[in-house]
XYZ file of C-alpha atoms in Angstrom:
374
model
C -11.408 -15.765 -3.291
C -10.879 -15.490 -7.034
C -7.280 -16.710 -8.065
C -5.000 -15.474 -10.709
C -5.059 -17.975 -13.813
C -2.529 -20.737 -13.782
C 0.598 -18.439 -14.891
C 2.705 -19.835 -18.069
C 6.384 -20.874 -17.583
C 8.518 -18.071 -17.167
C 10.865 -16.831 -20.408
C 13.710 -17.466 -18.651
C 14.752 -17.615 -14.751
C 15.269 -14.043 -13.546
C 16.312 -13.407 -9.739
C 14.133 -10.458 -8.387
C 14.273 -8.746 -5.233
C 11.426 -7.451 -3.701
C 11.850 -5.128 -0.575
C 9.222 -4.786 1.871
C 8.340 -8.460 0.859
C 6.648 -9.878 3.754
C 3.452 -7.347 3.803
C 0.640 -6.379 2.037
C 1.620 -6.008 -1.743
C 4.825 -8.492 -1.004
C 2.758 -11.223 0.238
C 0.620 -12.368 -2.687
C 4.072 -10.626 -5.136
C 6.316 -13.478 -3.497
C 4.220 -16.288 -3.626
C 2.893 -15.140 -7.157
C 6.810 -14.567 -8.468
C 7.995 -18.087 -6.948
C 5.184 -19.810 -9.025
C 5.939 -17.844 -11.733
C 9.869 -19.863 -11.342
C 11.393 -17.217 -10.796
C 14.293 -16.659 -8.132
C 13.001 -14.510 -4.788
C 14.858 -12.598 -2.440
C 12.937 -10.639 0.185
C 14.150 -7.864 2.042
C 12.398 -6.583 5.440
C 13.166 -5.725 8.972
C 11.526 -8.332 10.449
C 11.787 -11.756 8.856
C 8.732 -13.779 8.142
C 8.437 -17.817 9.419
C 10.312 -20.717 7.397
C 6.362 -21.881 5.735
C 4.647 -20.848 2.412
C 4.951 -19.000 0.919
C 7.552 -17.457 2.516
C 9.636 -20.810 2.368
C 10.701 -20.432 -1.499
C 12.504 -17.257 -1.199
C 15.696 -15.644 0.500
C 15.733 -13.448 3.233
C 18.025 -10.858 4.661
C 16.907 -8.695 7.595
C 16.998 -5.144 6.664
C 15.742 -1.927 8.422
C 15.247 0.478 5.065
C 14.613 3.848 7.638
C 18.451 3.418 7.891
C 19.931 1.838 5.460
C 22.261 3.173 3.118
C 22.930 2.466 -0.540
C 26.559 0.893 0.194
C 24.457 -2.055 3.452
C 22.455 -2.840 -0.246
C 24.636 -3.128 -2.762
C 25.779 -7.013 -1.764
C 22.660 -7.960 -1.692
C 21.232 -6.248 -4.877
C 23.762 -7.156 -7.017
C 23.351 -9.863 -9.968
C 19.823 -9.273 -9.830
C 17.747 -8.824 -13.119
C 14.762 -6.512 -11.107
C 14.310 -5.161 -8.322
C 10.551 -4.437 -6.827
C 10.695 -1.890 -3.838
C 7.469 -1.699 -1.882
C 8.760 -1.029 1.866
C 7.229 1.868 3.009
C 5.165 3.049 6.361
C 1.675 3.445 7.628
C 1.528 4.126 11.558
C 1.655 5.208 13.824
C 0.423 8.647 12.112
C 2.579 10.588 14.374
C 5.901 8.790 13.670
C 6.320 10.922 10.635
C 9.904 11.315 10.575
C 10.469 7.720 10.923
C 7.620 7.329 7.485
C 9.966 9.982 5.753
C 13.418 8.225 6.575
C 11.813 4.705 5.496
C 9.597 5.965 2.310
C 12.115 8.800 1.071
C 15.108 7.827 2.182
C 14.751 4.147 1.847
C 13.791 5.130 -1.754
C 16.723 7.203 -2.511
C 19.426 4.112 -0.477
C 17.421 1.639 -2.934
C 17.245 3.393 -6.546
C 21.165 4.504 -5.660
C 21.935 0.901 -4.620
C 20.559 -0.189 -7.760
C 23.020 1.872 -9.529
C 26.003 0.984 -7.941
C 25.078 -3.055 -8.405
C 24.705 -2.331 -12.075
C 20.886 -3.772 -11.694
C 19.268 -3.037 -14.924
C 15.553 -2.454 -13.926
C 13.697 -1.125 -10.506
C 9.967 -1.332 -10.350
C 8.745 1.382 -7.254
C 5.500 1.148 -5.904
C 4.438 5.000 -5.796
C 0.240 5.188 -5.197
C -2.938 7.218 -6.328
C -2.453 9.314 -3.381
C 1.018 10.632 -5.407
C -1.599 12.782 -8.119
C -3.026 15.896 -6.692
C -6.407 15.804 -5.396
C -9.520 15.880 -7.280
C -12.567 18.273 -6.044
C -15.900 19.264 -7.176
C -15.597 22.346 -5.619
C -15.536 20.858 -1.805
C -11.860 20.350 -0.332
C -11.507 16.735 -0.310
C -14.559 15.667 -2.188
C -13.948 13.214 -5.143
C -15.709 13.307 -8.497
C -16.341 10.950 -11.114
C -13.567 11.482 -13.381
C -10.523 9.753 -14.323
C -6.652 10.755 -14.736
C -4.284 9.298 -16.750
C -0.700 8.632 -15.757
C 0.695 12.073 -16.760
C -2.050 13.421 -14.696
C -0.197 16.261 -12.134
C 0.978 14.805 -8.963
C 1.083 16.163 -5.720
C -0.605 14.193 -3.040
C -3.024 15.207 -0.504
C -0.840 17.909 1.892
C -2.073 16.831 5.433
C -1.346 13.381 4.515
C 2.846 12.497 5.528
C 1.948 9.232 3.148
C 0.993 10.903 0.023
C 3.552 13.916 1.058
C 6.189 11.204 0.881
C 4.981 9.703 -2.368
C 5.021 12.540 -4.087
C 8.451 13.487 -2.554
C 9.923 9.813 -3.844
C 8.153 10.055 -7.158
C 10.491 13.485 -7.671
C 13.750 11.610 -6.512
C 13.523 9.547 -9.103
C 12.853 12.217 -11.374
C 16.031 13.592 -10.275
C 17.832 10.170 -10.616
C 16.585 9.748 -14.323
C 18.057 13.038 -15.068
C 21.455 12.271 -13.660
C 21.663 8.869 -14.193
C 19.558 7.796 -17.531
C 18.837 4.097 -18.019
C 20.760 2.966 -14.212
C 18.767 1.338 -13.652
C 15.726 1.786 -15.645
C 12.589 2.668 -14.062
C 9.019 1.629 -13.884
C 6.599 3.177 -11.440
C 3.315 1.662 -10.051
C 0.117 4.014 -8.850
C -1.862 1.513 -7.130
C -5.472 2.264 -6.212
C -5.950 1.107 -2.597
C -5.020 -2.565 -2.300
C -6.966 -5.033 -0.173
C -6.843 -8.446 0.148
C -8.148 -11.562 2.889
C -4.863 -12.384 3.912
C -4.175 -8.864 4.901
C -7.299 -8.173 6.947
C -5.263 -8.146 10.317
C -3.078 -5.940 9.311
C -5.322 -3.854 7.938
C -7.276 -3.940 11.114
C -4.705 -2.601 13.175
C -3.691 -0.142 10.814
C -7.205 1.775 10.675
C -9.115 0.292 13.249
C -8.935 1.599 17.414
C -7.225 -0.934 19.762
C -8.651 -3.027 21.529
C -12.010 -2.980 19.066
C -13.156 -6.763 18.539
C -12.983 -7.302 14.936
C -16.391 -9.113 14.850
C -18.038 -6.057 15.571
C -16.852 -4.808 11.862
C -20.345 -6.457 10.580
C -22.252 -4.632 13.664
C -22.639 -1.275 13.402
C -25.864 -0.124 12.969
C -25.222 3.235 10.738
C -22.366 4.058 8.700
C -21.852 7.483 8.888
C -19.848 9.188 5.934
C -20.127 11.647 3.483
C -22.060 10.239 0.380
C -19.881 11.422 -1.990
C -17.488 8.880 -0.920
C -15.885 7.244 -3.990
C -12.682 5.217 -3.383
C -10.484 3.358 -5.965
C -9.602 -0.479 -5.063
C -7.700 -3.295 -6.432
C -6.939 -7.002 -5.492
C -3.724 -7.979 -3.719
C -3.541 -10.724 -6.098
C -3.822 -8.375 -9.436
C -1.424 -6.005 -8.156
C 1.140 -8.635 -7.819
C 0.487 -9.900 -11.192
C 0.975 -6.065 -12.624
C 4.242 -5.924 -9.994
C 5.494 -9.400 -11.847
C 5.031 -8.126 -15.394
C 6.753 -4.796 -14.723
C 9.489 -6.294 -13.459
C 9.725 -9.318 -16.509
C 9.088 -6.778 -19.208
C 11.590 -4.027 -18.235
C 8.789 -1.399 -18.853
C 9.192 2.211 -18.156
C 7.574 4.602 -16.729
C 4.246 4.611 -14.663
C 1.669 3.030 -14.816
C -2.396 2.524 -13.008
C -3.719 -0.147 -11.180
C -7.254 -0.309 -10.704
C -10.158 -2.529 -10.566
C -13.618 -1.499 -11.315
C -16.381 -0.671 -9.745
C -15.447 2.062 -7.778
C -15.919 1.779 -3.684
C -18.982 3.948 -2.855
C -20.357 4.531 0.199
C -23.913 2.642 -0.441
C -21.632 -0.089 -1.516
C -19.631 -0.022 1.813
C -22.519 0.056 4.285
C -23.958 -3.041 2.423
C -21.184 -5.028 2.958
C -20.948 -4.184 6.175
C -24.636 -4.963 6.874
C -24.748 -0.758 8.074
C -27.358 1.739 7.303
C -25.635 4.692 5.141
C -25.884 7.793 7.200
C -24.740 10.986 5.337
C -21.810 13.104 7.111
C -21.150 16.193 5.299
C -17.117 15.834 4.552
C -16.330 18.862 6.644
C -18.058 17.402 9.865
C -16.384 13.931 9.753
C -13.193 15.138 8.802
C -13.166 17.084 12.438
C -14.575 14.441 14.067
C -11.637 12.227 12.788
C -9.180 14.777 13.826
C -10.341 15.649 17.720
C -10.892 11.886 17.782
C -7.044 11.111 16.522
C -5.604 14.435 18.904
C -7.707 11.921 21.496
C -6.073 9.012 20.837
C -8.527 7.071 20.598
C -8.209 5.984 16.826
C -5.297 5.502 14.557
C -6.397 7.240 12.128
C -4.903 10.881 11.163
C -6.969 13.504 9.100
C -4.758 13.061 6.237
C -6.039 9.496 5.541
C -9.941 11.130 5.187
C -8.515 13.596 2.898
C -7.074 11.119 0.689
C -10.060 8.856 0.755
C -12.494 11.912 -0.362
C -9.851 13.383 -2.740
C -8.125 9.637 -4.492
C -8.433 10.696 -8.305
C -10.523 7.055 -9.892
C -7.737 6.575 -12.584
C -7.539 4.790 -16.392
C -5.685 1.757 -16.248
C -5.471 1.709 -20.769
C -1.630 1.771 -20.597
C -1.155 -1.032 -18.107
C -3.574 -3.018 -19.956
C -2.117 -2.508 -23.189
C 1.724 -2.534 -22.041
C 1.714 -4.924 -19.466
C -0.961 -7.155 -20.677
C -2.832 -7.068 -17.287
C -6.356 -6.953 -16.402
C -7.805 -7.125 -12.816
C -9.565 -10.926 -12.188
C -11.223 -9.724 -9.079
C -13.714 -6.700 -9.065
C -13.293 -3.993 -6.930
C -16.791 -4.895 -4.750
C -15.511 -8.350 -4.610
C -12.531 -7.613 -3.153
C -13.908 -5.250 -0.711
C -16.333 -8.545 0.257
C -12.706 -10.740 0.548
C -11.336 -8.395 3.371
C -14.484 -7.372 5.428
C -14.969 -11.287 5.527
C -11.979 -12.431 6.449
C -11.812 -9.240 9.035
C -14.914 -10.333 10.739
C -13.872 -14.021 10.990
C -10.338 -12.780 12.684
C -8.160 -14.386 9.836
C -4.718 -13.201 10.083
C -1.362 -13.899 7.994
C 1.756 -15.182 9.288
C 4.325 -13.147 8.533
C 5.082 -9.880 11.550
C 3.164 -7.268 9.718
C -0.007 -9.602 8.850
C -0.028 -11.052 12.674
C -2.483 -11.752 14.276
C -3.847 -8.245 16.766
C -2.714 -8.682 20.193
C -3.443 -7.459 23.372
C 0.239 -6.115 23.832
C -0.765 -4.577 20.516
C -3.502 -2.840 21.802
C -2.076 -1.827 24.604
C 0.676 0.070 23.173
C -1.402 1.210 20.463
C -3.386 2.816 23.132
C -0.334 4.264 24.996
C 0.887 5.841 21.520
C -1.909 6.466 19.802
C -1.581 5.121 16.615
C -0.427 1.563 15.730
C 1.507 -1.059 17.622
C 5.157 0.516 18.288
C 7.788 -0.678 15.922
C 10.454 -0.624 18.719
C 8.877 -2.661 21.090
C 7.965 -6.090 19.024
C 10.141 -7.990 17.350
């Protein structure tokens, strides 16, 4: 795996706290912050193990789908950023549980900000926020780039760009009201991979109970050719996540690594023959397939795959000083690798897959109930 270059000694000390720091993003954002000398304190509903690089920050056990702004304000206050990234994947049908975490969680945080007088808030929004690019085709993605005043609006059968969009607008809101407290810089991440997620990732898109070897077995990959999907390294999103919150930058920004994720690109890396599905076809098939249950893996998620906008990243590499290390295709190798060889983090969310996973997964249709693991 490429790594991020030494990083220089921090300015000065700065305590940042990072919500939803245990996943994905907050994974490679902790351990990246802590080298960076910087105080930590993670926020998440299930607390990660004592062990790096967990072991350098603080924790406090908080459930963001109903939490208020006044259960934050202890904890936010004195701190010099905060990074929120909690938000929801699955199971695809729990969508009023993704609204109350994503939304709401969004509006308790930003408010809780306010009332702790912290200075600076750095939200992970996403590409799926913009509206949808097409040729012509519902869905089908094109070769052509938006910048970050490009019209949001998210892909409308997806709950997770839905509730993007609808967080990107409560902040609008909040700006009006309440310029400057705290000041506020917003992320649109292409789709972010990394090795250390791949178990996570695997239960998030993949159906129980599938063996993960079997990811570098299929004999056809069958999938609209038009299939162009934008892609960026854990470890260079938490390196654009650090400098927005050091700076104190405003405003939004892309993250993005080149080359774009195709579909001949995909099947080779899976060791698959490229089989063309005309978007319309495999979009059904996903959909009787997830009314089924017998993936995870709703019809808004193909939608925003075919209709991601590929983005400029000019302002955050002008601004922020950041550049991707690890190309897009390389990345993609990182995580189809370290799927296949069953690698798994450590932390609840990047677990190893279970078979009480699966089974529930299989009971509910989506992924492993939040209610029933610790």
């Amino acid at each position: 795996m490429t790594q991020n270059p030494e990083p220089d000694p921090p300015a000065r000390r700065m305590r940042i706290v990072v919500t939803g720091a245990s996943g994905n993003v907050g994974t490679p954002l902790v351990r990246r912050l802590l080298a960076d000398g910087h105080e930590v304190v993670g926020l998440c509903r299930r607390l990660p193990p004592a062990a790096p690089p967990y072991d350098g920050a603080s924790w406090h056990r908080v459930d963001l789908s109903y939490a208020s702004a006044a259960d934050l304000v202890d904890v936010l206050r004195g701190a010099d950023a905060v990074i929120h990234l909690a938000w929801g994947f699955q199971p695809t049908r729990d969508v009023d549980h993704h609204h109350r975490l994503g939304v709401g969680g969004t509006a308790a945080v930003v408010e809780a900000c306010r009332l702790a007088g912290v200075p600076h808030l750095v939200h992970q929004s996403s590409v799926g926020a913009y509206a949808p690019v097409s040729d012509g085709g519902p869905g089908i993605s094109v070769e052509r780039r938006v910048s970050e005043d490009a019209e949001l609006g998210g892909v409308p059968t997806a709950a997770y760009n839905r509730h993007k969009t609808a967080a990107e607008h409560l902040l609008d809101l909040h700006e009006q009201r309440h310029p400057g407290a705290p000041t506020i810089a917003r992320m649109r991440p292409a789709f972010i991979v990394h090795g250390g997620a791949a178990s996570g990732l695997l239960r998030y898109f993949t159906p129980a109970l599938t063996p993960a070897r079997l990811i570098r077995a299929l004999p056809i990959l069958p999938v609209d050719r038009r299939l162009t999907v934008p892609l960026v390294h854990g470890d260079d999103m938490a390196s654009a996540l650090a400098a927005a919150a050091t700076t104190g930058v405003l405003g939004a920004f892309n993250i993005a690594a080149e080359p774009p994720i195709t579909l001949d690109m995909l099947a080779r890396e899976l060791g698959a023959r490229p089989v063309h599905v005309p978007y319309r076809v495999l979009r059904q098939l996903v959909h009787v397939s997830w009314l089924l249950r017998l993936q995870p893996v709703s019809i808004g998620w193909v939608d925003l795959a075919f209709g991601a906008p590929l983005m400029h990243t000019t302002r955050a590499r002008a601004e922020l000083g950041w550049s991707p290390t690890v190309p897009a295709d390389v990345a993609l190798r990182e995580v189809i690798d370290a799927i296949a060889a069953g690698r798994a983090g450590t932390s609840p969310p990047l677990r190893r897959r279970t078979l009480l996973d699966a089974l529930v997964s299989l009971r509910r249709g989506g992924a492993v109930d939040r209610r029933r693991l610790p």
